mmCIF file of C-alpha atoms in Angstrom:
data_model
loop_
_atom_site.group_PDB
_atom_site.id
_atom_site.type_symbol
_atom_site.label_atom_id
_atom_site.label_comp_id
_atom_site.label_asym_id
_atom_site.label_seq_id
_atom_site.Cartn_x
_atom_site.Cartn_y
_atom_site.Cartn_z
ATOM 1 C CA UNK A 918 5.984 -0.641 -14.673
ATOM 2 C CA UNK A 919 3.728 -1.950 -11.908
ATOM 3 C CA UNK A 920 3.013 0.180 -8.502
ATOM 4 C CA UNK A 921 4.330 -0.431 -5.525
ATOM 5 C CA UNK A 922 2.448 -2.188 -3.412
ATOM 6 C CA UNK A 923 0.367 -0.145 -0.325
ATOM 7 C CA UNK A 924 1.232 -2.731 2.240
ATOM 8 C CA UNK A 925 4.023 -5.436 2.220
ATOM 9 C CA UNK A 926 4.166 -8.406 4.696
ATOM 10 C CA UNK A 927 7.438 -10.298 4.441
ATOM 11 C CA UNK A 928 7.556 -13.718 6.403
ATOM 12 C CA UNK A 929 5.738 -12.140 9.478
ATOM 13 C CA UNK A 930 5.721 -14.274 12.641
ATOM 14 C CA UNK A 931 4.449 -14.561 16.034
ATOM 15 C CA UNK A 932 5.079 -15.992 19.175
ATOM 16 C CA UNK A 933 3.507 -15.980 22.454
ATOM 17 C CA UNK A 934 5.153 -16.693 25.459
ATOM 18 C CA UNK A 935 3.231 -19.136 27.780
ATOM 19 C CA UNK A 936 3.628 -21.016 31.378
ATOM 20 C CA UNK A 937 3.119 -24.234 28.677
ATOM 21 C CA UNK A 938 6.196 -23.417 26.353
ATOM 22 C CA UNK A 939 5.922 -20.557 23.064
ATOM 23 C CA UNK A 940 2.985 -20.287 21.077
ATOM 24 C CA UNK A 941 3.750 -19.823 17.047
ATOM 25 C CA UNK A 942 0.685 -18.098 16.484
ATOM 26 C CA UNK A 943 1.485 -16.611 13.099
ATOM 27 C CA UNK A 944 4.192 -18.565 11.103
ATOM 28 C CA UNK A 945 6.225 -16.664 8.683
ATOM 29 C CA UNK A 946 3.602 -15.275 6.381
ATOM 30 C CA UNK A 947 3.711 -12.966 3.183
ATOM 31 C CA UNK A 948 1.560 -11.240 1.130
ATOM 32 C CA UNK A 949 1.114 -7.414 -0.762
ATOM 33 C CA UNK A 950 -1.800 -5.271 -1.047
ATOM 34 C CA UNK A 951 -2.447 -2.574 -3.393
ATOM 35 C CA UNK A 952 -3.921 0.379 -3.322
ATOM 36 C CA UNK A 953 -7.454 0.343 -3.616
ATOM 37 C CA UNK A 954 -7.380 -3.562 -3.129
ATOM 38 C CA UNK A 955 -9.395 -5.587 -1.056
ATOM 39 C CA UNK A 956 -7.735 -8.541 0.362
ATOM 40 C CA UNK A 957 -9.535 -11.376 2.293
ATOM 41 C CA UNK A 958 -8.285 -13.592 5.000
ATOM 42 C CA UNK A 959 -10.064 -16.638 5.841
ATOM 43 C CA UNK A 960 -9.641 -19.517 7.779
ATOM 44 C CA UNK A 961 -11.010 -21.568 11.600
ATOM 45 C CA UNK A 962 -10.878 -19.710 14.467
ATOM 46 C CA UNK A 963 -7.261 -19.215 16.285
ATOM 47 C CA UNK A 964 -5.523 -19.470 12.457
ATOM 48 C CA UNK A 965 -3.555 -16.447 13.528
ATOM 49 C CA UNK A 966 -5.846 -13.936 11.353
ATOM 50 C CA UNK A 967 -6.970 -11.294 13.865
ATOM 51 C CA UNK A 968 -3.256 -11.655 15.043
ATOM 52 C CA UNK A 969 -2.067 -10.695 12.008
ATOM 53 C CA UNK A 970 -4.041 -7.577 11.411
ATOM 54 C CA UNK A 971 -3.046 -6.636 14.941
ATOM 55 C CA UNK A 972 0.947 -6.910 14.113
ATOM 56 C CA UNK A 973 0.212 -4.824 10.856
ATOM 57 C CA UNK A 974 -1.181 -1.586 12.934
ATOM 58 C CA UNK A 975 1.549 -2.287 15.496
ATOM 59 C CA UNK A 976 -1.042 -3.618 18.049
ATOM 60 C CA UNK A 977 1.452 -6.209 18.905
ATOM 61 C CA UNK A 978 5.200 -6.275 18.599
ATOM 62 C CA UNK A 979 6.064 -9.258 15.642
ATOM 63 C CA UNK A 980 8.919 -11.764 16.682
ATOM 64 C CA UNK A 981 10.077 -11.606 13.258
ATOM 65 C CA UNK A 982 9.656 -10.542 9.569
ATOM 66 C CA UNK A 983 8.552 -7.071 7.949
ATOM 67 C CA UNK A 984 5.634 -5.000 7.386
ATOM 68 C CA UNK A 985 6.383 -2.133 5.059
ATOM 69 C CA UNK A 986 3.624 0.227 4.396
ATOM 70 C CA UNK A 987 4.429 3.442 1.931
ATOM 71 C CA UNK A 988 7.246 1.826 1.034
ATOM 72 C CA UNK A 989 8.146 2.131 4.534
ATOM 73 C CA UNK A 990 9.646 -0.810 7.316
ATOM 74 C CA UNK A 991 7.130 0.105 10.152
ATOM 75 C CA UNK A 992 7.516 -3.257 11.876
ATOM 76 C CA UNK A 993 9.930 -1.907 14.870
ATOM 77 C CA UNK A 994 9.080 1.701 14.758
ATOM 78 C CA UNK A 995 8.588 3.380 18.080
ATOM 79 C CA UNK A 996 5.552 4.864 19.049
ATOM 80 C CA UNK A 997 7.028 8.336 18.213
ATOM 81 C CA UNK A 998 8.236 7.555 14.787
ATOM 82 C CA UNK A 999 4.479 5.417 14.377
ATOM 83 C CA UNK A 1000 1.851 8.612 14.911
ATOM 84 C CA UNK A 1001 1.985 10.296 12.279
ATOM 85 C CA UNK A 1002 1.606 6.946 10.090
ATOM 86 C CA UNK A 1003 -1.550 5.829 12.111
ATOM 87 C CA UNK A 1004 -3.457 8.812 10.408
ATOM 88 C CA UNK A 1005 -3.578 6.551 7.138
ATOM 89 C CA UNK A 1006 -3.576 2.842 8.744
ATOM 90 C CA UNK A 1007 -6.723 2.304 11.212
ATOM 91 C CA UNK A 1008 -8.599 -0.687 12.271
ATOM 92 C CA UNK A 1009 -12.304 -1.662 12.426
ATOM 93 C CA UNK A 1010 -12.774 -4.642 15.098
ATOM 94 C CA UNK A 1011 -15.133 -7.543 15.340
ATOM 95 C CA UNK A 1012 -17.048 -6.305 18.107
ATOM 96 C CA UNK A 1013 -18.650 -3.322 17.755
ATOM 97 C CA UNK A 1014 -20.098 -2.417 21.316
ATOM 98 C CA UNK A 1015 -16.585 -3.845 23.548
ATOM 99 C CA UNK A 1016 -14.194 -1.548 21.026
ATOM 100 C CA UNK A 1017 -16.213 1.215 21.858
ATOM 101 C CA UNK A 1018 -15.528 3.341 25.060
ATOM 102 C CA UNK A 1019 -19.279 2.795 26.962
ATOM 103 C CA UNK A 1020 -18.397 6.206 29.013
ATOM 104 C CA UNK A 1021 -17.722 8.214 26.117
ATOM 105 C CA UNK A 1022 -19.988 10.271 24.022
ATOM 106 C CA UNK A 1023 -20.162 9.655 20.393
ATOM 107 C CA UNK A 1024 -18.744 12.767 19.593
ATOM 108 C CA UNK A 1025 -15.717 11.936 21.965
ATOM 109 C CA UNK A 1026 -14.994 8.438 20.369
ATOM 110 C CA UNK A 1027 -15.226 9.546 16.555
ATOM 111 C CA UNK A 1028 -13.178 12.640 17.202
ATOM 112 C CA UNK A 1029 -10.468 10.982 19.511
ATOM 113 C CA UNK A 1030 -7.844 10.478 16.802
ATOM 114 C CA UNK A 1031 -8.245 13.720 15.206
ATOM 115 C CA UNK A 1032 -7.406 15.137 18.744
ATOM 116 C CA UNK A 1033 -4.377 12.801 19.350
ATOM 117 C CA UNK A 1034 -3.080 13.681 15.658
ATOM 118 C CA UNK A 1035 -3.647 17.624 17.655
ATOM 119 C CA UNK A 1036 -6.602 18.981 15.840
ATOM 120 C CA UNK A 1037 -8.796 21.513 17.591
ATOM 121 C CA UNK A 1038 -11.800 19.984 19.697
ATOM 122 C CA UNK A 1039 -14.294 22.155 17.248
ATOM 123 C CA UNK A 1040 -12.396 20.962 14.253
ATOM 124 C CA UNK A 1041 -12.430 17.663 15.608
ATOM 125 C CA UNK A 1042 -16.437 17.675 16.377
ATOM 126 C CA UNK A 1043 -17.165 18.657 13.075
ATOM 127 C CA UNK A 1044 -15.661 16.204 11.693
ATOM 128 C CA UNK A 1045 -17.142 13.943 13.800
ATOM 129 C CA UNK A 1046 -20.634 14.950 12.542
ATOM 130 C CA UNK A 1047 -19.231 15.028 8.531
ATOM 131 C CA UNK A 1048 -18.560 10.953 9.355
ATOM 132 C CA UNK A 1049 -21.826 10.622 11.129
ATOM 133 C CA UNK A 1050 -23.583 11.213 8.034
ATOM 134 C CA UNK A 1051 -20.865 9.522 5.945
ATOM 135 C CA UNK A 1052 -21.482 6.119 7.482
ATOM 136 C CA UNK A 1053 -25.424 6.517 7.427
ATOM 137 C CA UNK A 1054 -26.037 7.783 11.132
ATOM 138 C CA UNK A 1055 -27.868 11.233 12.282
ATOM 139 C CA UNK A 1056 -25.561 13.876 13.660
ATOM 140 C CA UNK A 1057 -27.424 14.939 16.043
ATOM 141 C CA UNK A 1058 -27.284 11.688 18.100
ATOM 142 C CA UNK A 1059 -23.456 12.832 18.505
ATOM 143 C CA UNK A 1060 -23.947 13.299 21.809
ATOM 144 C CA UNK A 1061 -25.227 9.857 22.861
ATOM 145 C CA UNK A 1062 -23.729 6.964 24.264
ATOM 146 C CA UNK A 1063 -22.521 3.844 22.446
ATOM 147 C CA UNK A 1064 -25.146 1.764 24.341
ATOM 148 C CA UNK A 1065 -28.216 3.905 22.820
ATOM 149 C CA UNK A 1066 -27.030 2.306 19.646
ATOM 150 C CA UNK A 1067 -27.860 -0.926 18.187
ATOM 151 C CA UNK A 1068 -25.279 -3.862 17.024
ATOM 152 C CA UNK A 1069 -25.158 -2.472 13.177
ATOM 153 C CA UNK A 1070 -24.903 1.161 14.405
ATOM 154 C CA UNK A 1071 -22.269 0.732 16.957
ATOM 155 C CA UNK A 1072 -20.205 -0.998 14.054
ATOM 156 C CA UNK A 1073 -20.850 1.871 11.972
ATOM 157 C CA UNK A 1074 -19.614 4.438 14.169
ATOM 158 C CA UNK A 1075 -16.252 2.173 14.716
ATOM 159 C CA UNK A 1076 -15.932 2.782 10.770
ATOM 160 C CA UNK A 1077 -16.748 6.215 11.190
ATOM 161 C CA UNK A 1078 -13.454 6.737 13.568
ATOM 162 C CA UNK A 1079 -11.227 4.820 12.074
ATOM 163 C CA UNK A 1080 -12.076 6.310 8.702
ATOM 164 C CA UNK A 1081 -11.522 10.184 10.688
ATOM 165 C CA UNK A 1082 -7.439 10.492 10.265
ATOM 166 C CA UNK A 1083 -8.077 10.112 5.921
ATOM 167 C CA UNK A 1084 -6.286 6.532 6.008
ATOM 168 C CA UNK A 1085 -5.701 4.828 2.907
ATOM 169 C CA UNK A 1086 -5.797 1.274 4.303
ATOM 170 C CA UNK A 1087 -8.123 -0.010 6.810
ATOM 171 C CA UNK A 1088 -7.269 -3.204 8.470
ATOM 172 C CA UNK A 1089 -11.171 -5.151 8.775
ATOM 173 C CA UNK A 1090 -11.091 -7.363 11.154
ATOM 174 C CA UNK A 1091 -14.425 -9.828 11.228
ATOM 175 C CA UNK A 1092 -16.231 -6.459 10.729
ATOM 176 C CA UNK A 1093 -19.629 -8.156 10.381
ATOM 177 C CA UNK A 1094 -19.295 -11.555 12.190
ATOM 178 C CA UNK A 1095 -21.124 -10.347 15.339
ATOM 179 C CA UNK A 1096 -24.259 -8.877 13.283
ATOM 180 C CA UNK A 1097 -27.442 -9.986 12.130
ATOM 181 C CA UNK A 1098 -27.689 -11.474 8.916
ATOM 182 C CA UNK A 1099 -29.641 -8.070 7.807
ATOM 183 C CA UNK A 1100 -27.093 -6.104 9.547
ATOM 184 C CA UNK A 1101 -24.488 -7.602 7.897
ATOM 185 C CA UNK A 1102 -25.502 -6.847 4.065
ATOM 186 C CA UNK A 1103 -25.728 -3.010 5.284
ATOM 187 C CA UNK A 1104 -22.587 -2.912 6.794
ATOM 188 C CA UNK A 1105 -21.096 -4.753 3.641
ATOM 189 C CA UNK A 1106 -22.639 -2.449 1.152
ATOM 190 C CA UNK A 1107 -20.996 1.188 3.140
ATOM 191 C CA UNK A 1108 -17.687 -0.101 3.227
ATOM 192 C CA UNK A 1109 -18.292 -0.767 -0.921
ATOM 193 C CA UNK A 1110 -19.289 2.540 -1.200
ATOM 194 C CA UNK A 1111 -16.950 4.354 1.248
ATOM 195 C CA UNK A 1112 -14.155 1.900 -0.794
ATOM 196 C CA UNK A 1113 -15.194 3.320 -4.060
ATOM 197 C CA UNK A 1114 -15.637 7.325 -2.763
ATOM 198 C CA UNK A 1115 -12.670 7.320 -0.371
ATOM 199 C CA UNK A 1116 -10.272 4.735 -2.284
ATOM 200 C CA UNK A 1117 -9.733 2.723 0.469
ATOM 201 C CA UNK A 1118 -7.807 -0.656 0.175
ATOM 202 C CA UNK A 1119 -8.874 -2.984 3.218
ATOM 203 C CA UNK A 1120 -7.324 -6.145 4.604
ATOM 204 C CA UNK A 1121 -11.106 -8.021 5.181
ATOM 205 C CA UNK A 1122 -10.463 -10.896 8.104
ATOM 206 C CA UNK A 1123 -13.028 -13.144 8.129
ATOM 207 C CA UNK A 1124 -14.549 -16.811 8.685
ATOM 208 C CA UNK A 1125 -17.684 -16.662 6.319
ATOM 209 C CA UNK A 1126 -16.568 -17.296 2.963
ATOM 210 C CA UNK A 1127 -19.870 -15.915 1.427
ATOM 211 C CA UNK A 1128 -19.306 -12.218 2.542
ATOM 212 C CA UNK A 1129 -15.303 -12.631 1.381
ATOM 213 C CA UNK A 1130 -16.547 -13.938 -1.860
ATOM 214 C CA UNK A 1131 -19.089 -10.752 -2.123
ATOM 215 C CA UNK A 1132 -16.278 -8.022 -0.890
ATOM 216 C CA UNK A 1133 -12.593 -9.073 -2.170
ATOM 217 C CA UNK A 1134 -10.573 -9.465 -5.600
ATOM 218 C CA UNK A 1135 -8.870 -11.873 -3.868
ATOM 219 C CA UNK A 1136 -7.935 -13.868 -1.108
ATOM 220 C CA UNK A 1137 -5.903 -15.858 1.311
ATOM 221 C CA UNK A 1138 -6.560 -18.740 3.199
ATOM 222 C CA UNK A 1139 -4.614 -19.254 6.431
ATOM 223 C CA UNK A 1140 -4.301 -22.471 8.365
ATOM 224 C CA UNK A 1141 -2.303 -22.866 11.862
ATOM 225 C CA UNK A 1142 -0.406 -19.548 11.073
ATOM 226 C CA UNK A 1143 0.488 -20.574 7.438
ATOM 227 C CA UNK A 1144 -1.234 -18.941 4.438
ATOM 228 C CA UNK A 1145 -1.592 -21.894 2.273
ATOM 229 C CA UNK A 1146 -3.187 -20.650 -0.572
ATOM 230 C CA UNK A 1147 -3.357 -17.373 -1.837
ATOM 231 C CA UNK A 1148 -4.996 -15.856 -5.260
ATOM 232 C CA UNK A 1149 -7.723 -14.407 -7.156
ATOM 233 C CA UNK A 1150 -11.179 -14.683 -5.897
ATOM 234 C CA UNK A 1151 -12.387 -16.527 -9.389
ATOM 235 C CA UNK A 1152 -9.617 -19.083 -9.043
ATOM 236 C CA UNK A 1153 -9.886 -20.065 -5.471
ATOM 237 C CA UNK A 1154 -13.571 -20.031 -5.226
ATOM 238 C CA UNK A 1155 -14.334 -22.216 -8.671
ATOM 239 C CA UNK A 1156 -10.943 -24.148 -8.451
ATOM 240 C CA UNK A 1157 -8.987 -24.581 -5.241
ATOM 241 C CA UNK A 1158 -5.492 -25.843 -4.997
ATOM 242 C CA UNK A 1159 -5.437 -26.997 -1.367
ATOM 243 C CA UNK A 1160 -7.384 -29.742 0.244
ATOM 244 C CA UNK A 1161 -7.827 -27.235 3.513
ATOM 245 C CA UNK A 1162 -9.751 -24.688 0.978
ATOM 246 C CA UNK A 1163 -11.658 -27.196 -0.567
ATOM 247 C CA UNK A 1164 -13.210 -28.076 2.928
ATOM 248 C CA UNK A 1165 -13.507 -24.605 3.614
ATOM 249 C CA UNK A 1166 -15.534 -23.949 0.714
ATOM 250 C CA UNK A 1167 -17.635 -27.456 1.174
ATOM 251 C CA UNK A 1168 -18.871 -26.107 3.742
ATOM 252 C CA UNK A 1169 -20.614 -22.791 2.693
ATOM 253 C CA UNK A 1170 -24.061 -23.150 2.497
ATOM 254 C CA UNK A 1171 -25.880 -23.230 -1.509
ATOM 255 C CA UNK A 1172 -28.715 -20.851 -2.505
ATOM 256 C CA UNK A 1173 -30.214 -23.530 -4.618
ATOM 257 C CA UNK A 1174 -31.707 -26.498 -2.395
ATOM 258 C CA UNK A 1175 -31.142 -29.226 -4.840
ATOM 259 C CA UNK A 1176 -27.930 -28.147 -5.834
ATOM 260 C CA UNK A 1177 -27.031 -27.739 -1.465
ATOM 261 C CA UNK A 1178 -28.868 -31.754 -1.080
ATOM 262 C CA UNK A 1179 -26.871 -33.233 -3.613
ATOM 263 C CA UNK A 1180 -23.284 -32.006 -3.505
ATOM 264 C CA UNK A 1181 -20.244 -33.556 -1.449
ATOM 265 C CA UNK A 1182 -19.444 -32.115 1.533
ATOM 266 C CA UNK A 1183 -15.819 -32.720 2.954
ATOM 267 C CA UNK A 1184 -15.121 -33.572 5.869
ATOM 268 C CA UNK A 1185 -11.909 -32.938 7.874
ATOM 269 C CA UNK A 1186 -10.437 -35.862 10.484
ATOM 270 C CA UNK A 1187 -10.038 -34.147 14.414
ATOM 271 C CA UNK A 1188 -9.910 -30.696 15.388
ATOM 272 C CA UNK A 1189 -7.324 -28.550 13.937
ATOM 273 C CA UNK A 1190 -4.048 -29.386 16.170
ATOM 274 C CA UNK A 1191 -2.707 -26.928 18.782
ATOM 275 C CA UNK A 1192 -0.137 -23.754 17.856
ATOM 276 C CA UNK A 1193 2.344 -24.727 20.957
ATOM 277 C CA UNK A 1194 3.029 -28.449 19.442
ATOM 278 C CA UNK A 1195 2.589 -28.355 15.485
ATOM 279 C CA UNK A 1196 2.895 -31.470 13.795
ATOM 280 C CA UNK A 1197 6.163 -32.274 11.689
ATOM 281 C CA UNK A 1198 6.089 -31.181 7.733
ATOM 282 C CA UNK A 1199 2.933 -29.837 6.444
ATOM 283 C CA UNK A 1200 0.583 -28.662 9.443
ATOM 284 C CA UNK A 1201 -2.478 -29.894 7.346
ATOM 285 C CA UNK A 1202 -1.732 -33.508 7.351
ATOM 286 C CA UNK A 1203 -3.214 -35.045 9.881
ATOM 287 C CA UNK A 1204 -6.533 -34.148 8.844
ATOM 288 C CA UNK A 1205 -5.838 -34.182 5.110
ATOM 289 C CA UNK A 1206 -7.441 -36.884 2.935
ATOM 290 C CA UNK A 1207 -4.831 -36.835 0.609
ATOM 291 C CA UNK A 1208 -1.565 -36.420 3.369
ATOM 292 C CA UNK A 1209 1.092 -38.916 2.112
ATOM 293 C CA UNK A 1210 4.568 -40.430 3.694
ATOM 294 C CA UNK A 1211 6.295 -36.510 2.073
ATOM 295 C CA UNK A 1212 3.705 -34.518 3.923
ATOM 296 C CA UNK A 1213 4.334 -35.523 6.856
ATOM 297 C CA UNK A 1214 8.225 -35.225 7.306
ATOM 298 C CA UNK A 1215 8.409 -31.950 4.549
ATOM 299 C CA UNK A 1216 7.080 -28.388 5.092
ATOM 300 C CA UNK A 1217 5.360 -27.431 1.855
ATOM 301 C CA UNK A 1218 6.401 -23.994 0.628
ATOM 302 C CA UNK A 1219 4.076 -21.475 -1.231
ATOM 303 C CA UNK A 1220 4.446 -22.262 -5.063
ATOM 304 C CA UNK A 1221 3.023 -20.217 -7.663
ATOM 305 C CA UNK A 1222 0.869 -21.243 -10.810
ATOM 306 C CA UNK A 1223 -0.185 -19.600 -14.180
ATOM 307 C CA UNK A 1224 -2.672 -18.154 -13.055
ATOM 308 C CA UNK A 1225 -1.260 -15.915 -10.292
ATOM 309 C CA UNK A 1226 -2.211 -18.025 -7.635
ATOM 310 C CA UNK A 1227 -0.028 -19.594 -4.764
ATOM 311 C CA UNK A 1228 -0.329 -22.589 -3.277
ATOM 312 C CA UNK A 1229 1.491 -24.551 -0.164
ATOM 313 C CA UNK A 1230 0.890 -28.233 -0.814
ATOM 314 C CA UNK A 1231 3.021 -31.080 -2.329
ATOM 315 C CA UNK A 1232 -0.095 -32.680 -3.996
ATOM 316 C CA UNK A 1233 -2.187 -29.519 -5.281
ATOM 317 C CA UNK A 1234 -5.448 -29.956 -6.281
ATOM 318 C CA UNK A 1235 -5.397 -27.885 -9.774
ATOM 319 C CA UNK A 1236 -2.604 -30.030 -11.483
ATOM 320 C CA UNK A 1237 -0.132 -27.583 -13.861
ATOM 321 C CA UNK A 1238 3.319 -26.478 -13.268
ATOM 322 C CA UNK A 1239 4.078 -24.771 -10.083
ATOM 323 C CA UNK A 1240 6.989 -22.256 -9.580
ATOM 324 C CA UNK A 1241 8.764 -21.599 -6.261
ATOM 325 C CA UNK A 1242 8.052 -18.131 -5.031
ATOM 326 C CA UNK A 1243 11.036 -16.156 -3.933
ATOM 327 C CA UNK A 1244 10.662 -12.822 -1.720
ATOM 328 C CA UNK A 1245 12.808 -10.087 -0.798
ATOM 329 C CA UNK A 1246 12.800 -7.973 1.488
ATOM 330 C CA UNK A 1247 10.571 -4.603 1.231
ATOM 331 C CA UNK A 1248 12.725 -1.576 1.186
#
């Protein structure tokens, strides 16, 4: 009998509401996570990625869909009913230094949601000096300020409080994207190890597809709100489905220069078009080198294959027999 999954996302959406018209910003997406799991999410800037691991902690309000975690519908739970839940759902954000309170101690920011949740302040510092070691940082610099700290410490202590409440999913959003190259590796390697001591599952947003390769058993590639493919890491990395992850991937750099000199890069036509006026059918097509008359008049729906993987496009790339995939609704 398989497990429940830790987080269900049933045909999500979002839309802004702009002087210019609505804004679709995510488009009716799905996907489970188990426990333990590390699932990326990849795709161009303004996809709808960081928007989606906003609607999943309840940063925003969804327009539509589910997100169940526990088993549980928490998409239209009030702030009330939500509290007690956000001890085992947090968030780490892309920027370490503008998510962190500059006129707050250390000590102050780490222990916040322990004293929200109503633990004692002394209960609460201690903690806050148990994580300070956990993540790799000196517990005696608790009472600093977040601008003593470099780029890859400041991100560090952001993992540190969201990992304070004991959650059991953490919601990643470009975690490393605004470090150093150096930085980043570091950063990558403690949430490994806090993954494999803590038994975290994370939801790992990103743009570089070399660090999502490194971190997640699979992944999910997003494209004007859409996930369009979706699968195991091994699968979509050595053999994508979708012309849109092909590019993607054509694009990450090679360790071996020969290999990076003599291998096809793709190219995509224009810039990706804008969330207020999609284009009719699939999304994809006007930059798509294979887009024909069906593409663009027919949405392509996520369709699954043999080897677990799901893919949105009438003309896959990986030829085989493709099954329509059919949700319902979380409990």
């Amino acid at each position: 009998m398989t497990a429940a999954p830790l987080l269900s996302v049933r045909d999500l959406s979002m839309t802004f509401r702009t002087r210019r018209g609505p804004v679709k910003a995510v488009d009716g997406i799905g996907f489970d996570l188990a426990e333990g799991e590390t699932l990326g999410l990849v795709g161009e800037s303004g996809c709808g990625k960081s928007t989606t691991g906003r609607l999943i902690v309840r940063l925003l309000e969804p327009t539509g869909g589910t997100v169940s975690y526990e088993g549980r519908d928490i998409s239209h739970l009030r702030q009330r009913e939500l509290k007690p839940l956000r001890r085992r759902l947090q968030m780490v954000f892309q920027d370490p230094h503008s998510s962190l309170n500059p006129r707050q101690t250390v000590a102050r920011i780490i222990a916040d949601p322990l004293l929200v949740q109503g633990s004692p302040a002394a209960e609460a510092r201690k903690r806050a000096a148990e994580l300070m070691e956990l993540v790799g940082l000196i517990p005696e610099h608790l009472d600093r300020y977040p601008h003593e700290f470099s780029g890859g410490q400041a991100q560090r202590i952001g993992i540190a409080r969201a990992l304070a409440t004991g959650p059991r999913l953490v919601i990643a959003d470009e975690p490393v994207s605004a470090l150093d190259v150096s930085v980043q590796a570091q950063i990558v390697n403690l949430m490994e190890r806090l993954q494999r001591e803590l038994g975290l599952a994370y939801l790992f947003i990103a743009h570089d597809l070399s660090v999502v390769k490194r971190v997640c058993a699979r992944v999910a590639v997003m494209y004007l709100g859409r996930i369009v493919e979706i699968g195991p890491k091994e699968l979509v990395y050595t053999a994508p489905a979708h012309p849109y992850t092909s590019a993607l991937l054509s694009a990450v750099p090679l360790p071996d220069p020969a290999a990076e000199r003599t291998r096809k890069r793709i190219t995509l036509l224009g810039d990706p078009p804008s969330p207020a006026a999609p284009p009719p059918g699939c999304t994809f097509h006007p930059r798509c080198p294979k887009a024909q008359q069906r593409c663009r008049t027919e949405a392509p729906v996520l369709r699954a294959d043999d080897g677990g993987r799901q893919v949105a496009c009438h003309f896959p790339e990986v030829p085989g027999a493709l099954t329509l995939v059919t949700r319902t609704a979380s409990p």
